[in-house]
mmCIF file of C-alpha atoms in Angstrom:
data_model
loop_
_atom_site.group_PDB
_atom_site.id
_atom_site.type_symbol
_atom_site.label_atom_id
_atom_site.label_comp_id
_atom_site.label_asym_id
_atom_site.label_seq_id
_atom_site.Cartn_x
_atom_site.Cartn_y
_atom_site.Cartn_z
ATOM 1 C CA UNK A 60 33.115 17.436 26.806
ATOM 2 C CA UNK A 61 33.405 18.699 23.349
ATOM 3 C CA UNK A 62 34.670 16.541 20.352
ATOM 4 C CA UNK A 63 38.391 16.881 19.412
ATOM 5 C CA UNK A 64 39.292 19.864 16.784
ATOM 6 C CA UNK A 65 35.878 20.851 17.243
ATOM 7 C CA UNK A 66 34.495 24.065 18.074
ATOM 8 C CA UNK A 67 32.736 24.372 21.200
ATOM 9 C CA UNK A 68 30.440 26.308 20.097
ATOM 10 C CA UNK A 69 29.358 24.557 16.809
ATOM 11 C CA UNK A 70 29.366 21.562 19.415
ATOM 12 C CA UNK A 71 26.690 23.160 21.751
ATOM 13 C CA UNK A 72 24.062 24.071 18.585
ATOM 14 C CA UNK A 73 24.555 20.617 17.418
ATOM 15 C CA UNK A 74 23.224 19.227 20.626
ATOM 16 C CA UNK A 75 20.622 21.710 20.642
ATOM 17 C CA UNK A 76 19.117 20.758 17.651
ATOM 18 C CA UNK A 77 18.946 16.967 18.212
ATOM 19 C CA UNK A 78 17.385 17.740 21.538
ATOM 20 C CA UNK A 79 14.731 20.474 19.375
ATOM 21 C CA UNK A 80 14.608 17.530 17.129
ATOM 22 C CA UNK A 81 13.397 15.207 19.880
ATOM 23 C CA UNK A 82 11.365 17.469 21.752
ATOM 24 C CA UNK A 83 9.214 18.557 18.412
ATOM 25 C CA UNK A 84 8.666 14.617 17.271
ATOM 26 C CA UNK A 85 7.970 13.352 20.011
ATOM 27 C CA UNK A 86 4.942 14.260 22.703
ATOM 28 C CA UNK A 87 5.787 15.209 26.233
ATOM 29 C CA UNK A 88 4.575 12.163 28.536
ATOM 30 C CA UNK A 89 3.788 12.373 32.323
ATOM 31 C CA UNK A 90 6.033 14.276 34.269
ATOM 32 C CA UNK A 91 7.823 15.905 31.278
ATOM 33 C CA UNK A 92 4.701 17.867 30.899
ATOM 34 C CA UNK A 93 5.316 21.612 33.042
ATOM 35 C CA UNK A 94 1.776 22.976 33.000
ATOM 36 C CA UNK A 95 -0.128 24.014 35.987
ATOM 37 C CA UNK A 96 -3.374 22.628 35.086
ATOM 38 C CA UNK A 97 -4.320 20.419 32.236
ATOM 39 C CA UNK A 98 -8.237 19.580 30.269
ATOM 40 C CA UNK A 99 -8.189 15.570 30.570
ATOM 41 C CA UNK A 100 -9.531 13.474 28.150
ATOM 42 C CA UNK A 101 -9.993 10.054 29.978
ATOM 43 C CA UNK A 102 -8.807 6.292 28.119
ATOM 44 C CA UNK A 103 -11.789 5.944 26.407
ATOM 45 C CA UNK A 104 -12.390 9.763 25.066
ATOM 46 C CA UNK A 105 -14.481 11.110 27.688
ATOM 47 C CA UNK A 106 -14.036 14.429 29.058
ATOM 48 C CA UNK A 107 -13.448 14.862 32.771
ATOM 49 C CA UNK A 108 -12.597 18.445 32.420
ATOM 50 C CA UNK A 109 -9.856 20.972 33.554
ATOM 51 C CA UNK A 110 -7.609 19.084 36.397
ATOM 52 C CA UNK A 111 -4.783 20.302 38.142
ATOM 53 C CA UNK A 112 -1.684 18.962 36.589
ATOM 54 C CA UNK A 113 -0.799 16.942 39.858
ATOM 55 C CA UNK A 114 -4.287 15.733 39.921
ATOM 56 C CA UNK A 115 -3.555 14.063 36.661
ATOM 57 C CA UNK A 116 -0.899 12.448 37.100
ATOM 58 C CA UNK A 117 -2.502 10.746 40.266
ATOM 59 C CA UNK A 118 -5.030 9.815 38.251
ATOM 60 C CA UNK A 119 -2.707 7.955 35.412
ATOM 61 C CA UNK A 120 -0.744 6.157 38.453
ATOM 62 C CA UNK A 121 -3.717 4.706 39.669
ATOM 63 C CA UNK A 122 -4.832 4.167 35.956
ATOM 64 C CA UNK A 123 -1.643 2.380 35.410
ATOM 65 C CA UNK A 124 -1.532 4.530 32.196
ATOM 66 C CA UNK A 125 0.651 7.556 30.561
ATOM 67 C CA UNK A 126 -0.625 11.286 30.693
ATOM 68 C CA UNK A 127 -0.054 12.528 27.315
ATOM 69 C CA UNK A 128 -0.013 15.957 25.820
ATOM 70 C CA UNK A 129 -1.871 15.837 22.542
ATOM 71 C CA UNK A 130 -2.825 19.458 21.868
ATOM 72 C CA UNK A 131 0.058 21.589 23.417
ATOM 73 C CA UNK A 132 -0.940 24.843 21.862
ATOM 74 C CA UNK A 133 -4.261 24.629 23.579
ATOM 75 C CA UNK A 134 -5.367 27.229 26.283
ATOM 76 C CA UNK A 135 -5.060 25.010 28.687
ATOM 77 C CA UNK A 136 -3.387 21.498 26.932
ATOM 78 C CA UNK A 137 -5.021 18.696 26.500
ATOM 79 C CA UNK A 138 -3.748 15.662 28.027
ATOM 80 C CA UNK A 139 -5.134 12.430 27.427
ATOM 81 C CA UNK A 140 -4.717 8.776 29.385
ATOM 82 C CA UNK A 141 -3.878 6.127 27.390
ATOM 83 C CA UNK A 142 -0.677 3.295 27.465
ATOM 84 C CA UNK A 143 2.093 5.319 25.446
ATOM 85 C CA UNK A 144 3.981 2.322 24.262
ATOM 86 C CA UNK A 145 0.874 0.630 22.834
ATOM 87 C CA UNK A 146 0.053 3.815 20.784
ATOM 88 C CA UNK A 147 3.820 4.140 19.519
ATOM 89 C CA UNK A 148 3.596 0.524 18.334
ATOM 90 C CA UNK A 149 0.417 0.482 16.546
ATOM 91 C CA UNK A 150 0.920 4.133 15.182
ATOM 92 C CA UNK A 151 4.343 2.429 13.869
ATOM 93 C CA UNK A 152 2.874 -0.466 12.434
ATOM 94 C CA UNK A 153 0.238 1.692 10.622
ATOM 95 C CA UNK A 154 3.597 3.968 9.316
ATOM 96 C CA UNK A 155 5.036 0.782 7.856
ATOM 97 C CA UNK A 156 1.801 -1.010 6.380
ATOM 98 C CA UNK A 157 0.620 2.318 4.509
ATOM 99 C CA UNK A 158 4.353 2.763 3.204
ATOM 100 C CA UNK A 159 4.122 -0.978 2.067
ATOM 101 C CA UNK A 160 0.815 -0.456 0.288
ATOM 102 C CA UNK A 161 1.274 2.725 -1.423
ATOM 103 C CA UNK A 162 2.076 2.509 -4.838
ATOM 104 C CA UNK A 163 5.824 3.561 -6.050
ATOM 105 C CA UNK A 164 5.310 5.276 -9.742
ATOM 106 C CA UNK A 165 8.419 5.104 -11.339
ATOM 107 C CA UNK A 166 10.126 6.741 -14.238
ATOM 108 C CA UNK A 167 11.106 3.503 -16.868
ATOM 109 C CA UNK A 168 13.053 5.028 -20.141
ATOM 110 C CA UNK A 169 12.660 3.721 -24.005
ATOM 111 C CA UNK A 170 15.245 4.310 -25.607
ATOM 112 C CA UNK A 171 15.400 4.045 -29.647
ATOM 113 C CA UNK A 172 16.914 5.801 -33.024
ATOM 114 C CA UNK A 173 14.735 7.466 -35.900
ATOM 115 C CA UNK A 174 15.948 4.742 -38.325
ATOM 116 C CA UNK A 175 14.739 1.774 -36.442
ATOM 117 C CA UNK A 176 13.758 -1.657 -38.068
ATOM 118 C CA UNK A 177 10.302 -2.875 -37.486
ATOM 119 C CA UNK A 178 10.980 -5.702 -35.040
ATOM 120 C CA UNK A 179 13.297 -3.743 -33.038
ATOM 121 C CA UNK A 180 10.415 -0.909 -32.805
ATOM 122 C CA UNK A 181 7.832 -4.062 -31.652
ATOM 123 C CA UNK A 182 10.487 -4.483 -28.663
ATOM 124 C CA UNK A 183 10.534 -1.075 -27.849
ATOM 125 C CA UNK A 184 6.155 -0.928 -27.461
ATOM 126 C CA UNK A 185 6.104 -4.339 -25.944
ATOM 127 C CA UNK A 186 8.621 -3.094 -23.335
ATOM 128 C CA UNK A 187 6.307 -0.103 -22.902
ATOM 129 C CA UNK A 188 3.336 -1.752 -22.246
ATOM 130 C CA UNK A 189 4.580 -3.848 -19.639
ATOM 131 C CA UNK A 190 5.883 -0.971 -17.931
ATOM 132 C CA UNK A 191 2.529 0.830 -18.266
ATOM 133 C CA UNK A 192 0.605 -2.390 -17.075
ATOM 134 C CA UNK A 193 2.146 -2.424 -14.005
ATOM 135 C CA UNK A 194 1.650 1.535 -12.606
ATOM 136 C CA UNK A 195 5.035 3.197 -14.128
ATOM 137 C CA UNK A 196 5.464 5.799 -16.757
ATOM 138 C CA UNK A 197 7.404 5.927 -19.626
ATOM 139 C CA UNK A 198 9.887 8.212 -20.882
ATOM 140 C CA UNK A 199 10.204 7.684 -24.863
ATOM 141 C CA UNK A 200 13.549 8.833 -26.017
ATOM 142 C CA UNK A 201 14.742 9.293 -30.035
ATOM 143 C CA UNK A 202 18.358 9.499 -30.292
ATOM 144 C CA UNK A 203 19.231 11.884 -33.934
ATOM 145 C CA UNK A 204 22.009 11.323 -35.610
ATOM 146 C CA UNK A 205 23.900 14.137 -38.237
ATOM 147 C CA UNK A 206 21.704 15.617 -40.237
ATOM 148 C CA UNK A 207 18.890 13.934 -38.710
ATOM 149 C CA UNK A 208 18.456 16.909 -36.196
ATOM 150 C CA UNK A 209 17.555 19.022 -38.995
ATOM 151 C CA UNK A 210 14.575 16.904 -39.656
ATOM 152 C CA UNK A 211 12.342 17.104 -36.105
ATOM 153 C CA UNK A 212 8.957 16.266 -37.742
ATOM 154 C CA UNK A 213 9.979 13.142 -38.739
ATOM 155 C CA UNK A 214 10.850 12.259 -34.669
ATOM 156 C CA UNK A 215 7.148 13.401 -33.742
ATOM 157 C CA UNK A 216 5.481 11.361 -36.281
ATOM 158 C CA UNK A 217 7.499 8.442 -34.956
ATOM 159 C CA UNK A 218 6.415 9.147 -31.113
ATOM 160 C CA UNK A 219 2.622 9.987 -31.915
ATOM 161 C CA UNK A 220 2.600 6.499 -33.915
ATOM 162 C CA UNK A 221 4.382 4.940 -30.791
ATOM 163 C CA UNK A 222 1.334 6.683 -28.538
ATOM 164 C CA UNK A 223 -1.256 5.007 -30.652
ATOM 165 C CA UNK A 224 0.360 1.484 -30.051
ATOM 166 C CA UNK A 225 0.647 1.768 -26.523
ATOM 167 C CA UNK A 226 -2.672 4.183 -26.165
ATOM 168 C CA UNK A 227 -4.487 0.873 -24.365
ATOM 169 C CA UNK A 228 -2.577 1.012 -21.637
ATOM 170 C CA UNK A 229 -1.150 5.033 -21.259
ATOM 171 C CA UNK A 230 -2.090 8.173 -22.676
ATOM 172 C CA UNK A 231 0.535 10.932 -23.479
ATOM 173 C CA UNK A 232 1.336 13.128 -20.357
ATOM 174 C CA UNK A 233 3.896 15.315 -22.174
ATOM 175 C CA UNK A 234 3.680 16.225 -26.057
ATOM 176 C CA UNK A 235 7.026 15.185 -27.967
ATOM 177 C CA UNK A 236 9.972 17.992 -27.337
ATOM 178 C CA UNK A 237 13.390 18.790 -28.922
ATOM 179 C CA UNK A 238 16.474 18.366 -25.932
ATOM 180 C CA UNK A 239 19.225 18.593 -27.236
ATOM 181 C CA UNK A 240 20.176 15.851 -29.710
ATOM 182 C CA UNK A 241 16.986 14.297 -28.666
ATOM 183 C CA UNK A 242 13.342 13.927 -28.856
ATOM 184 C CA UNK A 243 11.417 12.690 -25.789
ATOM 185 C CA UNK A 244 7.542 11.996 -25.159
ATOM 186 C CA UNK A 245 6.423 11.002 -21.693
ATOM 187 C CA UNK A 246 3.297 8.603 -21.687
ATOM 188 C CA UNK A 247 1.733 7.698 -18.177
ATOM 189 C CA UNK A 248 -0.631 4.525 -16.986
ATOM 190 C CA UNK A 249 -4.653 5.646 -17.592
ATOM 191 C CA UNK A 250 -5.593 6.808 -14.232
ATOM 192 C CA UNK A 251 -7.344 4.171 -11.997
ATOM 193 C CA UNK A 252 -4.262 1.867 -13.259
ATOM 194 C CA UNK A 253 -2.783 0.016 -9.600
ATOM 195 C CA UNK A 254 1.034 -0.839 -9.592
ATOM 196 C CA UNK A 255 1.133 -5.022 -9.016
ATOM 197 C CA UNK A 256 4.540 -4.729 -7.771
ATOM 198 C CA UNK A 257 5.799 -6.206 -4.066
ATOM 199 C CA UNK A 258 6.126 -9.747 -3.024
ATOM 200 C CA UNK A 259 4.163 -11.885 -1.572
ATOM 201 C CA UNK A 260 0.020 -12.176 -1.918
ATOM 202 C CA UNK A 261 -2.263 -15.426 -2.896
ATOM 203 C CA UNK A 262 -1.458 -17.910 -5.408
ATOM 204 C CA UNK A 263 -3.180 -17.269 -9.043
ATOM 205 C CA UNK A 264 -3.300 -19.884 -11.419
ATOM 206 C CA UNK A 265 -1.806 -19.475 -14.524
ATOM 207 C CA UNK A 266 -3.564 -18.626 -17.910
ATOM 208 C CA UNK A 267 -2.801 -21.402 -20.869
ATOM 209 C CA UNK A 268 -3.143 -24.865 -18.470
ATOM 210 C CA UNK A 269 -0.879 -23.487 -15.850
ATOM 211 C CA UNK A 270 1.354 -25.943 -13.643
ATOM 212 C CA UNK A 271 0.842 -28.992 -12.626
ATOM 213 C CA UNK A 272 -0.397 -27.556 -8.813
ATOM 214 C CA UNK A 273 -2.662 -25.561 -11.001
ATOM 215 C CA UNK A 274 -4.330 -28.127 -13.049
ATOM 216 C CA UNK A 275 -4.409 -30.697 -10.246
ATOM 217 C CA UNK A 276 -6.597 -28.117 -7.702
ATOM 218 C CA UNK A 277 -9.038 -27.460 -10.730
ATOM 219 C CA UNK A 278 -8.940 -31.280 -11.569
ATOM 220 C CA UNK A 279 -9.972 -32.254 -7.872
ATOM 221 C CA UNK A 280 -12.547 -29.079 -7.726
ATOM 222 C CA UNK A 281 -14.381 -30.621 -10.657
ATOM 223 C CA UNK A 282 -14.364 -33.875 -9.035
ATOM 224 C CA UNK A 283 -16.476 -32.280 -5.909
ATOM 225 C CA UNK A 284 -18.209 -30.291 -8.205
ATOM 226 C CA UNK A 285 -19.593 -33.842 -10.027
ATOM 227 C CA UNK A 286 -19.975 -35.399 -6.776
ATOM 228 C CA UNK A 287 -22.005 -32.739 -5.341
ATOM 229 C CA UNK A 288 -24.376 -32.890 -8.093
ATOM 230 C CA UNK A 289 -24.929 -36.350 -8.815
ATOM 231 C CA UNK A 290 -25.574 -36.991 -4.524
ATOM 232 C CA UNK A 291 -29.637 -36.770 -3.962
ATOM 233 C CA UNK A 292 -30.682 -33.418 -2.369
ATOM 234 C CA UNK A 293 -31.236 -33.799 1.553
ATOM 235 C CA UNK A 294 -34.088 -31.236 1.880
ATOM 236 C CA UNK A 295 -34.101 -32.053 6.057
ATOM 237 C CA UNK A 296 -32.417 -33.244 8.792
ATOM 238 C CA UNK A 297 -34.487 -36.494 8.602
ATOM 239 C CA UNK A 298 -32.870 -37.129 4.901
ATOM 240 C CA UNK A 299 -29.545 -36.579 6.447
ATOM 241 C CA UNK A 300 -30.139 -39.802 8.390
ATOM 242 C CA UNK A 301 -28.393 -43.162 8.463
ATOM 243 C CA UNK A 302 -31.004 -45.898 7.553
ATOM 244 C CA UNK A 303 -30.387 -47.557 10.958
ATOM 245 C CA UNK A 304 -31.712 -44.134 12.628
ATOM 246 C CA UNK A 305 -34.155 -44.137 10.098
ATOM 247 C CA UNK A 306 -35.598 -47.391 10.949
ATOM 248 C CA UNK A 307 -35.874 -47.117 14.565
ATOM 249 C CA UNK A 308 -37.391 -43.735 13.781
ATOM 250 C CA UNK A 309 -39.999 -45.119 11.913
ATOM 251 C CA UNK A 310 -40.897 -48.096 13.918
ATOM 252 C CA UNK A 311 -41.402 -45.795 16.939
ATOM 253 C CA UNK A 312 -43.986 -43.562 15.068
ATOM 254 C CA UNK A 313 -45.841 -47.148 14.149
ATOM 255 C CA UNK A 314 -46.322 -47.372 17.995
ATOM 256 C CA UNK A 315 -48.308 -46.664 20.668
ATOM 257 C CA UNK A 316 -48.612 -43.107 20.530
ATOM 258 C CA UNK A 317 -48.117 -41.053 24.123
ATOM 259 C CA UNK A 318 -51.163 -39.147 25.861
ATOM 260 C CA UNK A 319 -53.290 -39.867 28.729
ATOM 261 C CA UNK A 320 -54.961 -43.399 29.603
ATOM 262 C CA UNK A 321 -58.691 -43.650 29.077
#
C-alpha cells in the first residue's frame, strides 16, 4: 500500500525506477532470463553453441553453476556458466582494491599578502612543496589590500618568483589571474609524480640514524655481512662436511676398493 500523504501515483514511478535500477545493474541469472534459445559459452570459455533456453538451464543444474546473461543485446544472448556469487565477490574485491590504489589529486590552497616578510614567504614554498611531493596541486592565492589592486604586476612578479622556488617539484598549470580582490596561480606535481598517501605499506628506515629498530636491524645485518665474509668458501658439498664425516669418508677411499675378484 502506498505511503501516507503520498501520491499514489508518484508512489508507483518510485518503485519503478528502483526496480529499472536493479534490473539495469545487475545481470539476469538462470530462470530470470525469458529467451527462447540462448548461444552458451561453457565455465571455461568454450563455445557449445546455440541451445535451447531449457537446455541450458539443465545443463547449469547438473553443472551446479549459474546461467548468466552477459551480452543481452545479442541476436541470440549470450549466456555463460559460471558460479554467480564467486564472480560478484571477486569483481567486488577488484572495485575496492583499484579504488584503494588510485591516486586522489587534491586541490591544497596557499594563501599569502603582497607585502609578505621573507620568512613568512619561506613557509608559504615549504608548505608548497610538500604538497607537490606528495601528488596534490596547489592553488597560490595573493590577497590585495587598498590601493594595492591598482598595482597587479607587482602580484605576478611575486607568483612567477614563487613558481621558480617550487619549479623542482610542479610546474605552473594556470598563468597568474586577477579575481576579484585577488591574484591566484595554480601549480601542479610534474607528471609521472605518484601520491604517497594511505596507510599502511612496509617499514622504511629513516634518513639521519633513524630509530633505535632502525639502527639495530642495520647493526645486526652488518654483523652477518662480516660473518659471511670472514667464513672460508665451501665450493662443494664435501667442504660442507663435519670432520667426523670427513674422516670416515676418507678412510673408506684408503680401502679396498670394490670390483670383481681375480
Amino acid at each position: 500500500m502506498p505511503c501516507p500523504g503520498s501520491q499514489p501515483g508518484r508512489w508507483r514511478l518510485t518503485v519503478f525506477n528502483l526496480t529499472r535500477r536493479y534490473l539495469i545493474s545487475e545481470p539476469r541469472v538462470n530462470e530470470r532470463i525469458r529467451v527462447p534459445e540462448v548461444r552458451l559459452v561453457g565455465p571455461e570459455g568454450e563455445q557449445v553453441g546455440i541451445v535451447r533456453i531449457e537446455d541450458a538451464l539443465r545443463l547449469a543444474v547438473e553443472a551446479d553453476l549459474d546461467l548468466v546473461e552477459v551480452a543481452p543485446k545479442a541476436k541470440p544472448p549470450v549466456a555463460k556458466l559460471m558460479d554467480f556469487g564467486k564472480w560478484k565477490y571477486e569483481a567486488a574485491v577488484k572495485a575496492r582494491q583499484s579504488r584503494r590504489n588510485q591516486a586522489t589529486t587534491q586541490l591544497k590552497e596557499v594563501r599569502f599578502r603582497l607585502k609578505i616578510e621573507d620568512h613568512d614567504y619561506q613557509t608559504k614554498v615549504g608548505q608548497a612543496q610538500r604538497f607537490l611531493k606528495s601528488g596534490d596541486k596547489v592553488k597560490a592565492m595573493i590577497q590585495f589590500r587598498g590601493r594595492e589592486q591598482q598595482r597587479p604586476e607587482f602580484g605576478v612578479q611575486l607568483l612567477e618568483r614563487f613558481a621558480e622556488d617550487v619549479a623542482e617539484f610542479g610546474e605552473i598549470e594556470s598563468r597568474p589571474r586577477q579575481d576579484g580582490r585577488n591574484m591566484v596561480m595554480v601549480v601542479g606535481p610534474h607528471r609521472g609524480t605518484q601520491a604517497t598517501k594511505g596507510k599502511g605499506g612496509a617499514h622504511k628506515p629513516r634518513q639521519g640514524g633513524g630509530s633505535r629498530r632502525d639502527r639495530e636491524a642495520a647493526a645486526a645485518q652488518k654483523a652477518r655481512d662480516e660473518q659471511a665474509d670472514q667464513a672460508e668458501p665451501k665450493n662443494s658439498v664435501a667442504d660442507a662436511m663435519p670432520e667426523e664425516l670427513k674422516e670416515q669418508a676418507k678412510q673408506a677411499s684408503e680401502g679396498p676398493k670394490p670390483g670383481p675378484k681375480s
